mmCIF file of C-alpha atoms in Angstrom:
data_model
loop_
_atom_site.group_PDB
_atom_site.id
_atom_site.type_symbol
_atom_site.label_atom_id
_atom_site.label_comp_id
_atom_site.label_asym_id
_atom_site.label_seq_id
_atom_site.Cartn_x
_atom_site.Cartn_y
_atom_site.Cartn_z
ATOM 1 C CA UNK A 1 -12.326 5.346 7.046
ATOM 2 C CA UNK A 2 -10.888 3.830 10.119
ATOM 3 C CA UNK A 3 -7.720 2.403 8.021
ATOM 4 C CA UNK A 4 -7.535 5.758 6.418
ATOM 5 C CA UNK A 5 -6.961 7.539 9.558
ATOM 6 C CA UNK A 6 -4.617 4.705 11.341
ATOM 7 C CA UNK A 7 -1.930 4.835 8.337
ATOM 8 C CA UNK A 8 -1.475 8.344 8.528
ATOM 9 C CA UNK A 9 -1.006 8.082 12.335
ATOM 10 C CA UNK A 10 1.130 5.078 12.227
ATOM 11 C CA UNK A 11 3.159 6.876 9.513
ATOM 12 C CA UNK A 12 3.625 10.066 11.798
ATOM 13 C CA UNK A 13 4.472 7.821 15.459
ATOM 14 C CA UNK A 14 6.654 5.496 13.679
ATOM 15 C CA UNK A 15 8.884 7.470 11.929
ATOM 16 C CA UNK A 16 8.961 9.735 15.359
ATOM 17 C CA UNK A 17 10.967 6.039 16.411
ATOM 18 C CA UNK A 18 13.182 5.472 13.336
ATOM 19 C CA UNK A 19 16.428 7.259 13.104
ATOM 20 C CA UNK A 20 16.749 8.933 9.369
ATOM 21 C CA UNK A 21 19.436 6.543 7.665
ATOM 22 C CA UNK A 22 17.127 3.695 8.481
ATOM 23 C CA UNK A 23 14.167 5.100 7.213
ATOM 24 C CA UNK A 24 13.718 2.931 4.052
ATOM 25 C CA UNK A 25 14.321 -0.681 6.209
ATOM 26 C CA UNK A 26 12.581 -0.085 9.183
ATOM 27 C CA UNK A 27 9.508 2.028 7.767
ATOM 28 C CA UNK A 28 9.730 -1.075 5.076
ATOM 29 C CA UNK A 29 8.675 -3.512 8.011
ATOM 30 C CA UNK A 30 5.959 -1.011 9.673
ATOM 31 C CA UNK A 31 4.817 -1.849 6.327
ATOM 32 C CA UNK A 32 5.172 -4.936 5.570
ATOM 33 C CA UNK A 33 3.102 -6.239 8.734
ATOM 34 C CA UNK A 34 -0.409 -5.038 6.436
ATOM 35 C CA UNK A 35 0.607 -7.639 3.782
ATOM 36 C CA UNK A 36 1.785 -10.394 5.989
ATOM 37 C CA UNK A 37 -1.201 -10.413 8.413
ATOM 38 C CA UNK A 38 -3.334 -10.177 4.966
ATOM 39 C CA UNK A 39 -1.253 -13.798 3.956
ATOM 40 C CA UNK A 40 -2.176 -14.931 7.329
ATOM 41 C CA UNK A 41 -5.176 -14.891 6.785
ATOM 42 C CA UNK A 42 -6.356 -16.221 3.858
ATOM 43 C CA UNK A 43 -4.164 -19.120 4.822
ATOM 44 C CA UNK A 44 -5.730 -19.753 8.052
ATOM 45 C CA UNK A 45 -9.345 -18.771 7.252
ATOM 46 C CA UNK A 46 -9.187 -20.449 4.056
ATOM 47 C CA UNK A 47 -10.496 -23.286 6.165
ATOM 48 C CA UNK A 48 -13.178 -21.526 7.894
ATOM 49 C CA UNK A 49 -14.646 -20.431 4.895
ATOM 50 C CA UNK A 50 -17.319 -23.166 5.389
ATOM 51 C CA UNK A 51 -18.409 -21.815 8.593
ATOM 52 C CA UNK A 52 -19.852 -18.624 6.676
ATOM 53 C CA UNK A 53 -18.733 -15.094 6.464
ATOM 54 C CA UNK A 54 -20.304 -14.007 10.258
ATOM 55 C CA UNK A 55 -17.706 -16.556 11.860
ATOM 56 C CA UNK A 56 -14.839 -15.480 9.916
ATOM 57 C CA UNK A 57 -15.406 -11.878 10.556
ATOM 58 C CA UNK A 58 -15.718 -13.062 14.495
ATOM 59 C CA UNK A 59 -12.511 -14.399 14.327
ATOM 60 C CA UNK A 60 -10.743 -11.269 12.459
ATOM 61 C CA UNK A 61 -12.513 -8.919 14.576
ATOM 62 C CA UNK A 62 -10.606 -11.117 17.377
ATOM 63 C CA UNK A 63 -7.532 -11.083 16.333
ATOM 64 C CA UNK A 64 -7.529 -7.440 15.454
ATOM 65 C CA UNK A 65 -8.362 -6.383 19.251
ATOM 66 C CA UNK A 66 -6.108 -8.677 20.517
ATOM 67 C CA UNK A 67 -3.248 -6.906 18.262
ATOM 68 C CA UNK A 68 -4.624 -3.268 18.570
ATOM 69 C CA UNK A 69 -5.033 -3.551 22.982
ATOM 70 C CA UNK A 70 -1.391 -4.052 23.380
ATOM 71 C CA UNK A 71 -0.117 -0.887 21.002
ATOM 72 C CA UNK A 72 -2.721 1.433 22.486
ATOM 73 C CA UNK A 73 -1.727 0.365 26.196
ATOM 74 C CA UNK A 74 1.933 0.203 26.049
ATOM 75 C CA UNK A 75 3.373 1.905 22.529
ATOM 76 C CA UNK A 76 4.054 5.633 23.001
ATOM 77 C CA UNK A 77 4.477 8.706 20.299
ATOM 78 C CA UNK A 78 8.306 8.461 21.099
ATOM 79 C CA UNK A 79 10.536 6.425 22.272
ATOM 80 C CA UNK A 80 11.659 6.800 26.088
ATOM 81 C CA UNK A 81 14.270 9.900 26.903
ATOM 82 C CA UNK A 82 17.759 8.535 27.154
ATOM 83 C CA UNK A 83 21.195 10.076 27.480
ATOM 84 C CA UNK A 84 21.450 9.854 23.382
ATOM 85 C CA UNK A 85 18.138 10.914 22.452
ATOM 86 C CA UNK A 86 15.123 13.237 23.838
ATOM 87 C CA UNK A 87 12.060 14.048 21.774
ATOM 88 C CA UNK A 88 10.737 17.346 20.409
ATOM 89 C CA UNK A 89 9.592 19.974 23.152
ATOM 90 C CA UNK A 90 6.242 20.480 22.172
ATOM 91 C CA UNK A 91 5.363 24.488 22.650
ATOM 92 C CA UNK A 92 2.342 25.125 25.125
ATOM 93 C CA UNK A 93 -0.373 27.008 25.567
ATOM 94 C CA UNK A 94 1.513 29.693 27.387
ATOM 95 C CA UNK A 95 4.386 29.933 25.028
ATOM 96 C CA UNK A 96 5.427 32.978 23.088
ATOM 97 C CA UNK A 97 4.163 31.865 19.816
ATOM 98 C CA UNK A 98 0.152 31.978 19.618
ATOM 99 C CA UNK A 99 -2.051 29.469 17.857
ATOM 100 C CA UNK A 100 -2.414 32.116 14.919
ATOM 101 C CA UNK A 101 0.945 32.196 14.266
ATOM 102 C CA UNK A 102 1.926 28.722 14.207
ATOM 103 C CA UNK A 103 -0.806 27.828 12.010
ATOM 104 C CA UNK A 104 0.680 30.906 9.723
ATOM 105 C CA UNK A 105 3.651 29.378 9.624
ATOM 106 C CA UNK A 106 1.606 25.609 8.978
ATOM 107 C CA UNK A 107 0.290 27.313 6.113
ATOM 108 C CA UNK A 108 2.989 29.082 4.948
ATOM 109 C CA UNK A 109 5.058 25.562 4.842
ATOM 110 C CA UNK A 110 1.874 24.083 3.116
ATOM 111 C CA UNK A 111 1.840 25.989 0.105
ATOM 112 C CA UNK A 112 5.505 25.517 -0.880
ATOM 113 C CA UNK A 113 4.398 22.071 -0.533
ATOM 114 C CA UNK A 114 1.722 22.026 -2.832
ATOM 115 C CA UNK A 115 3.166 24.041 -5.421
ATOM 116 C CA UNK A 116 5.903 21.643 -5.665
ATOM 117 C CA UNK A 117 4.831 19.110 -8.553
ATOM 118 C CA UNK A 118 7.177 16.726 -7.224
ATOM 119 C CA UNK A 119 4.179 15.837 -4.745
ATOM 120 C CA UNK A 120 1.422 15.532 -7.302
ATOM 121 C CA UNK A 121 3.667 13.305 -9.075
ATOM 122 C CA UNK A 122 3.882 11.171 -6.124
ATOM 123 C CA UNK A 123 0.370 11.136 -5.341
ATOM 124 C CA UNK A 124 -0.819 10.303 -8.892
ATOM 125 C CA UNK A 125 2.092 7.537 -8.712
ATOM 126 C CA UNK A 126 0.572 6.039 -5.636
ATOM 127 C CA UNK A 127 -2.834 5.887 -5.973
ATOM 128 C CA UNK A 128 -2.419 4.281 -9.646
ATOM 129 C CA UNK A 129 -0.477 1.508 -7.406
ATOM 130 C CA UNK A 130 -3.254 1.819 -5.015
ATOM 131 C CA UNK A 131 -6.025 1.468 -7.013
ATOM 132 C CA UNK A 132 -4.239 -1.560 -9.149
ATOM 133 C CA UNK A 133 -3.561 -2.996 -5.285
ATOM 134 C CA UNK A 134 -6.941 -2.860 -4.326
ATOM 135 C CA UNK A 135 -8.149 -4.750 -7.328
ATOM 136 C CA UNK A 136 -6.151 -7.452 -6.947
ATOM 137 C CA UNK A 137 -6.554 -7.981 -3.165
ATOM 138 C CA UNK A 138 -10.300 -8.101 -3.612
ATOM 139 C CA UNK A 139 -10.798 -9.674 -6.963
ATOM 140 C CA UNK A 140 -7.496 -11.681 -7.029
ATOM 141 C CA UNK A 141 -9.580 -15.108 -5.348
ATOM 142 C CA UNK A 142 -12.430 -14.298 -8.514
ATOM 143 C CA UNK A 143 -9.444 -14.337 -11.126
ATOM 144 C CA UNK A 144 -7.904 -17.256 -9.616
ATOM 145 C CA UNK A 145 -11.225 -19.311 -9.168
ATOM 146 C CA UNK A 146 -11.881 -18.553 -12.625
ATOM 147 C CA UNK A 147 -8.619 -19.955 -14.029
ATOM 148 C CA UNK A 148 -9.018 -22.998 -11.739
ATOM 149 C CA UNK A 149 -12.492 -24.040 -13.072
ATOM 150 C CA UNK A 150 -11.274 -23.381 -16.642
ATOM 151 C CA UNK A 151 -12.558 -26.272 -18.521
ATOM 152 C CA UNK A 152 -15.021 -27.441 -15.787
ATOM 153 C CA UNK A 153 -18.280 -29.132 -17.308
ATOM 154 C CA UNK A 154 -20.080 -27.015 -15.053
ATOM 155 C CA UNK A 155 -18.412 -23.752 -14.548
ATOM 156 C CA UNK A 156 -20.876 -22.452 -11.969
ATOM 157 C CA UNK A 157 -21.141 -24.891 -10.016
ATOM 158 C CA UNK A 158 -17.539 -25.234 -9.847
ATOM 159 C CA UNK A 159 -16.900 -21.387 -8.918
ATOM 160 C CA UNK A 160 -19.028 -22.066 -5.724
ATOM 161 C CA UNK A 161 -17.465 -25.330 -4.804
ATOM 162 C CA UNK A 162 -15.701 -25.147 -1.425
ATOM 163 C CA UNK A 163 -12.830 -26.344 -2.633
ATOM 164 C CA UNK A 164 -12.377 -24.028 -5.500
ATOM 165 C CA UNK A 165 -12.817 -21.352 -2.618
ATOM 166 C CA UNK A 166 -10.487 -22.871 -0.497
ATOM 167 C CA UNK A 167 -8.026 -23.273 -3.767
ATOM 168 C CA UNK A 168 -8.331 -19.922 -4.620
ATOM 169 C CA UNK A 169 -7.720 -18.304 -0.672
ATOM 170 C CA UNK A 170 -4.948 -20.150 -0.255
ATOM 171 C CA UNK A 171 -2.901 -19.524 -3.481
ATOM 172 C CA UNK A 172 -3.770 -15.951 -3.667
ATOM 173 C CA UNK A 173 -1.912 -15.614 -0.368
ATOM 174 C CA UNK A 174 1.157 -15.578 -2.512
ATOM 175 C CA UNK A 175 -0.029 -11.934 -3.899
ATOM 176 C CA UNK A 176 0.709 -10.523 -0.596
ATOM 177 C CA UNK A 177 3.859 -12.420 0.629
ATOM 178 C CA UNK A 178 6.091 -12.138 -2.145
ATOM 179 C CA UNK A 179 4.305 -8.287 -1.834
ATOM 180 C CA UNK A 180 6.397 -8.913 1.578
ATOM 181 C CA UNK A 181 9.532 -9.411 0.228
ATOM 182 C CA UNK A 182 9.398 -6.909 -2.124
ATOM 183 C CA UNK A 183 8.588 -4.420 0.612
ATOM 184 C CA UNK A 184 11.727 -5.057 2.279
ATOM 185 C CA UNK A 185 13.906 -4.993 -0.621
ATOM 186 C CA UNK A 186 12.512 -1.219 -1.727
ATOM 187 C CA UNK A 187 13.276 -0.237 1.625
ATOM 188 C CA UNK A 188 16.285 -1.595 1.762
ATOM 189 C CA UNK A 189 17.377 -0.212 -1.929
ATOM 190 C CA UNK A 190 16.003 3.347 -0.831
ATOM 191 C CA UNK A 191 18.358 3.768 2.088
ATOM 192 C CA UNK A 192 21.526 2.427 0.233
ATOM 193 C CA UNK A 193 21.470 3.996 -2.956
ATOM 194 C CA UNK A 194 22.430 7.815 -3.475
ATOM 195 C CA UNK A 195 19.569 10.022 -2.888
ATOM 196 C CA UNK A 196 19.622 11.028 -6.784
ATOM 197 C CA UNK A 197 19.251 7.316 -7.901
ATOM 198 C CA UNK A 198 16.833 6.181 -4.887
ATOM 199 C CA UNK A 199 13.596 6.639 -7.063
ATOM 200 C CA UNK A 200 15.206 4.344 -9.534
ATOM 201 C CA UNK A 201 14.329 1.481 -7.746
ATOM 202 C CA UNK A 202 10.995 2.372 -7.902
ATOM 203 C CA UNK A 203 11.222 1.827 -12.004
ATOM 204 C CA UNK A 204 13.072 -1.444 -11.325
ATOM 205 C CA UNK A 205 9.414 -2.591 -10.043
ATOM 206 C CA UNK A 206 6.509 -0.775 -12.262
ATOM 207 C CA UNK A 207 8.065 -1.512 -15.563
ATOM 208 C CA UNK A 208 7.725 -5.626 -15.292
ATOM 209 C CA UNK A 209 4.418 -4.621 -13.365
ATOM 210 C CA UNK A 210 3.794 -2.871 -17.376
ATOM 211 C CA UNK A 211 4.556 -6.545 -18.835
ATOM 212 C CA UNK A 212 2.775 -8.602 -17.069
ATOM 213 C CA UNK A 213 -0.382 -6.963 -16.917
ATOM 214 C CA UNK A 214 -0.263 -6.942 -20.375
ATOM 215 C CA UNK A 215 0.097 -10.521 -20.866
ATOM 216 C CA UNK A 216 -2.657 -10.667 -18.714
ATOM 217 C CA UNK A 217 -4.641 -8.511 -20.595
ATOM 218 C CA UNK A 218 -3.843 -10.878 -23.786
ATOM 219 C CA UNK A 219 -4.514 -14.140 -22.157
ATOM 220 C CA UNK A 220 -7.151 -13.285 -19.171
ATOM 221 C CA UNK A 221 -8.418 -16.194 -16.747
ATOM 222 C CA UNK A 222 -7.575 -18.518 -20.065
ATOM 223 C CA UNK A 223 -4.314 -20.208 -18.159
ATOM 224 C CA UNK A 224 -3.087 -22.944 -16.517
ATOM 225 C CA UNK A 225 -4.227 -22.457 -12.645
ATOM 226 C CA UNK A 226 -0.749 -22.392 -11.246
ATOM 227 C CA UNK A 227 0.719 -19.961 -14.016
ATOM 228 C CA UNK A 228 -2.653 -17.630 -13.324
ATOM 229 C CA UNK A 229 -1.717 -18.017 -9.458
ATOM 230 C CA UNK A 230 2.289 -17.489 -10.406
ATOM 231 C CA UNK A 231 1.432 -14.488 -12.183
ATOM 232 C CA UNK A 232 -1.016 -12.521 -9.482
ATOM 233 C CA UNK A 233 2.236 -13.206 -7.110
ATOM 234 C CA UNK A 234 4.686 -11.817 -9.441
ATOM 235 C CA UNK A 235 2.421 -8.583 -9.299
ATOM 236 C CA UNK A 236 2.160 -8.206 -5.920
ATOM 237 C CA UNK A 237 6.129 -8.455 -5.878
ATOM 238 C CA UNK A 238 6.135 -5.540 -8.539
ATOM 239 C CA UNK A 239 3.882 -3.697 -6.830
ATOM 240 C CA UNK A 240 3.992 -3.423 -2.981
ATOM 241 C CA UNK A 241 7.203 -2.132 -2.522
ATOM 242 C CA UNK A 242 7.009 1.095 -4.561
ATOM 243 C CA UNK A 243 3.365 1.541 -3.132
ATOM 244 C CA UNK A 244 3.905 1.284 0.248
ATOM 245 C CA UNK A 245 7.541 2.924 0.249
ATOM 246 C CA UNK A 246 5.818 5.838 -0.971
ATOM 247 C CA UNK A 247 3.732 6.559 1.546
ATOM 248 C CA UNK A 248 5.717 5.487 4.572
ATOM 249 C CA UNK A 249 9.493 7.165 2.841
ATOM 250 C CA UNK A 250 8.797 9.046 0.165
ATOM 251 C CA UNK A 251 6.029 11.380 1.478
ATOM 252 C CA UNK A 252 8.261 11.535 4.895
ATOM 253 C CA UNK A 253 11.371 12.859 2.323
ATOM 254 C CA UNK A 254 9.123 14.864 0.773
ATOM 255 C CA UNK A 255 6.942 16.387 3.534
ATOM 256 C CA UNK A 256 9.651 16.580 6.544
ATOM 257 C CA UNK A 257 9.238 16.098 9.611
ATOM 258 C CA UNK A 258 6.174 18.775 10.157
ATOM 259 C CA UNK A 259 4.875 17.716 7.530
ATOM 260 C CA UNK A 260 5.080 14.376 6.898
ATOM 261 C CA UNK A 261 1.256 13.730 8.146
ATOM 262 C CA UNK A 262 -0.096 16.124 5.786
ATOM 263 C CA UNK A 263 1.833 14.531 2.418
ATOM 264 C CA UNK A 264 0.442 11.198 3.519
ATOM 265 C CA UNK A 265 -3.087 12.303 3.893
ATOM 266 C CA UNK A 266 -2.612 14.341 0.013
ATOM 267 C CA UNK A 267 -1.268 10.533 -0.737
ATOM 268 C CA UNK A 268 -4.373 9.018 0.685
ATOM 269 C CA UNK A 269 -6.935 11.155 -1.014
ATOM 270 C CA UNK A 270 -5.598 10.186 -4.754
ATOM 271 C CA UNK A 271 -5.392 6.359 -3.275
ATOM 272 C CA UNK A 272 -8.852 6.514 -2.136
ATOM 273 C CA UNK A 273 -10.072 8.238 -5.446
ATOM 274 C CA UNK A 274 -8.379 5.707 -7.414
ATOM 275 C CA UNK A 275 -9.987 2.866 -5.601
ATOM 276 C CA UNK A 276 -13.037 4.413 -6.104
ATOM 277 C CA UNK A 277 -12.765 4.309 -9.752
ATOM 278 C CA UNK A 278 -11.226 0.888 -10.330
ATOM 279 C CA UNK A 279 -14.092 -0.422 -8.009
ATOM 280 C CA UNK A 280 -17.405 1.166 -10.139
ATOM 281 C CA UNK A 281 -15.098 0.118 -13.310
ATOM 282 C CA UNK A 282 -15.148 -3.818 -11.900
ATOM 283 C CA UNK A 283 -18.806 -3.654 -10.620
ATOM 284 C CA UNK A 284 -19.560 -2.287 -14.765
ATOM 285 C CA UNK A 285 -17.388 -4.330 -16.201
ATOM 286 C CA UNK A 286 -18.185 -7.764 -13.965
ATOM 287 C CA UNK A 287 -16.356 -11.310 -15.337
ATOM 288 C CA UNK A 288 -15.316 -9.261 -18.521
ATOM 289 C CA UNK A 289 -11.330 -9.442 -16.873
ATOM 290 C CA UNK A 290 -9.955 -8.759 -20.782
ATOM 291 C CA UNK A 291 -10.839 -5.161 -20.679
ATOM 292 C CA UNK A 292 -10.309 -4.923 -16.947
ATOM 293 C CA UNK A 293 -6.475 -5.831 -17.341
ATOM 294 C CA UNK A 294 -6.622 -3.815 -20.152
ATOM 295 C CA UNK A 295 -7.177 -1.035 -17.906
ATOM 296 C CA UNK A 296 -4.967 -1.558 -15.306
ATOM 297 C CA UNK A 297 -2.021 -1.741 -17.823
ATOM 298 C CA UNK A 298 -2.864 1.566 -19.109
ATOM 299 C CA UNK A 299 -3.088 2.690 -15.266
ATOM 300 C CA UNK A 300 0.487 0.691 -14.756
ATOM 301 C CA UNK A 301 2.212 2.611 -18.016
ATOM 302 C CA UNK A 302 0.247 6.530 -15.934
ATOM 303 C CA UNK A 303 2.735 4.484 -13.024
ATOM 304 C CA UNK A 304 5.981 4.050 -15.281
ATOM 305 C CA UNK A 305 6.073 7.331 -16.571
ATOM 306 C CA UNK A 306 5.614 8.978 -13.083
ATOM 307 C CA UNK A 307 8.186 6.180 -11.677
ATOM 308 C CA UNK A 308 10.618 7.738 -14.181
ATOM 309 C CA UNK A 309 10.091 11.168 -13.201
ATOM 310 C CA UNK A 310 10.875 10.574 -9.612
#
């Protein structure tokens, strides 16, 4: 919930920062710093692992006020007034235009938006990346642990070892940093290509996302444990670029400026709901990961087809 409402807000204040032609790059390291604090740490907790769950969330719930005290003290909605640039006067209480009719003209702007099946395309395009996302970044250690005690004489035993666990945190960190890099490069893509061939790039990504799922969905946890650890980072490559451009470009593009908020929050609902589903389907489904990567490349090909349309 709390994560729900901070991407929206970080979405509205940081764009409020970013001049337009740089939307794509700078909005692509807003949201890249998710990813790379996620690679940070699974590499440095991998070790704490033995010290049980309590300390680790201790130390994460640490880190996280340390990084949140500093933004709420010192980070403001806009930047400070110079010569060159001065931020939106914001109409009072006592100006001409009431409450009633702003909010008629809110609403008024909101149902040209959601008429516009440009932004249910979008949404149903980002929460199939979503939901795909969240399966990996919470199941991708179980995958991994089960390629790397392929073979072992006692499979069980193995899953639980600490080192499998500590194996299986630290290679998975590859998911989100070459998610990273691909981050960057969408953003990066998005602001130099013509507007008319910007969702292209989006394509570029989902369709090899398509491929390898499918391989996966051939082969399962039966692979070597590097190729099984190559393969979950080639997916977050493919797919955390065109999810999290998306929300932080796309549904700025398409929403505007007033409202940019409210196409992130439509965004968030169909991520959410997505997430839901892939979640119950993994808690139904358990170890069976044939017929769960079965799934997600049906949910990847729902993701081509509305990659294609944008």
């Amino acid at each position: 919930f709390a994560l729900g409402l901070a991407w929206v807000a970080i979405v509205s204040m940081a764009t409020n920062w970013i001049p337009t032609d740089y939307l794509g790059r700078l909005m692509g390291i807003v949201s890249m710093a998710p990813q790379l604090g996620d690679a940070t740490a699974r590499l440095c907790l991998a070790a704490a692992l033995h010290l049980g769950w309590r300390a680790v969330f201790r130390m994460s719930a640490t880190v996280a006020c340390g990084v949140a005290l500093p933004v709420v003290l010192f980070i403001g909605n806009y930047p400070p007034i110079t010569a060159a640039w001065a931020p939106p006067r914001r109409k009072s209480f006592l100006s001409n235009q009431s409450r009633a009719e702003r909010f008629a003209k809110y609403v008024t702007r909101l149902r040209v938006l959601v008429t516009n099946p440009f932004l249910w395309i979008l949404c149903l395009l980002s929460g199939s990346l979503y939901g795909t996302r969240v399966l990996f970044l919470l199941y991708s250690t179980t995958f991994l642990s089960s390629a790397y005690c392929r073979g072992a004489a006692d499979v069980e035993a193995c899953l639980e070892d600490d080192a499998t666990l500590s194996a299986s945190a630290s290679a998975s960190s590859a998911y989100t940093l070459l998610g990273c890099v691909s981050v960057l490069l969408v953003g990066f893509l998005k602001d130099r290509l013509p507007k008319r061939h910007r969702g292209a790039t989006l394509t570029l990504f989902v369709a090899p996302l398509f491929l390898i799922l499918s391989f996966l969905t051939y082969f399962g946890p039966d692979l070597p444990f590097e190729l099984a650890a190559g393969t979950v980072a080639l997916i977050g490559f493919c797919l955390f670029g065109p999810y999290k451009v998306l929300g932080a470009v796309f549904a700025v593009d398409m929403g505007g400026k007033e409202l940019k908020s409210t196409c992130t929050a439509f965004m968030g609902v169909f991520d959410n709901l997505f997430a839901i589903v892939m979640l119950i389907g993994k808690g139904y489904l358990g170890g069976d990961w044939g017929t769960i990567f079965g799934a997600l490349t049906a949910l990847s090909w729902v993701s081509v087809f509305c990659a294609s349309y944008v």
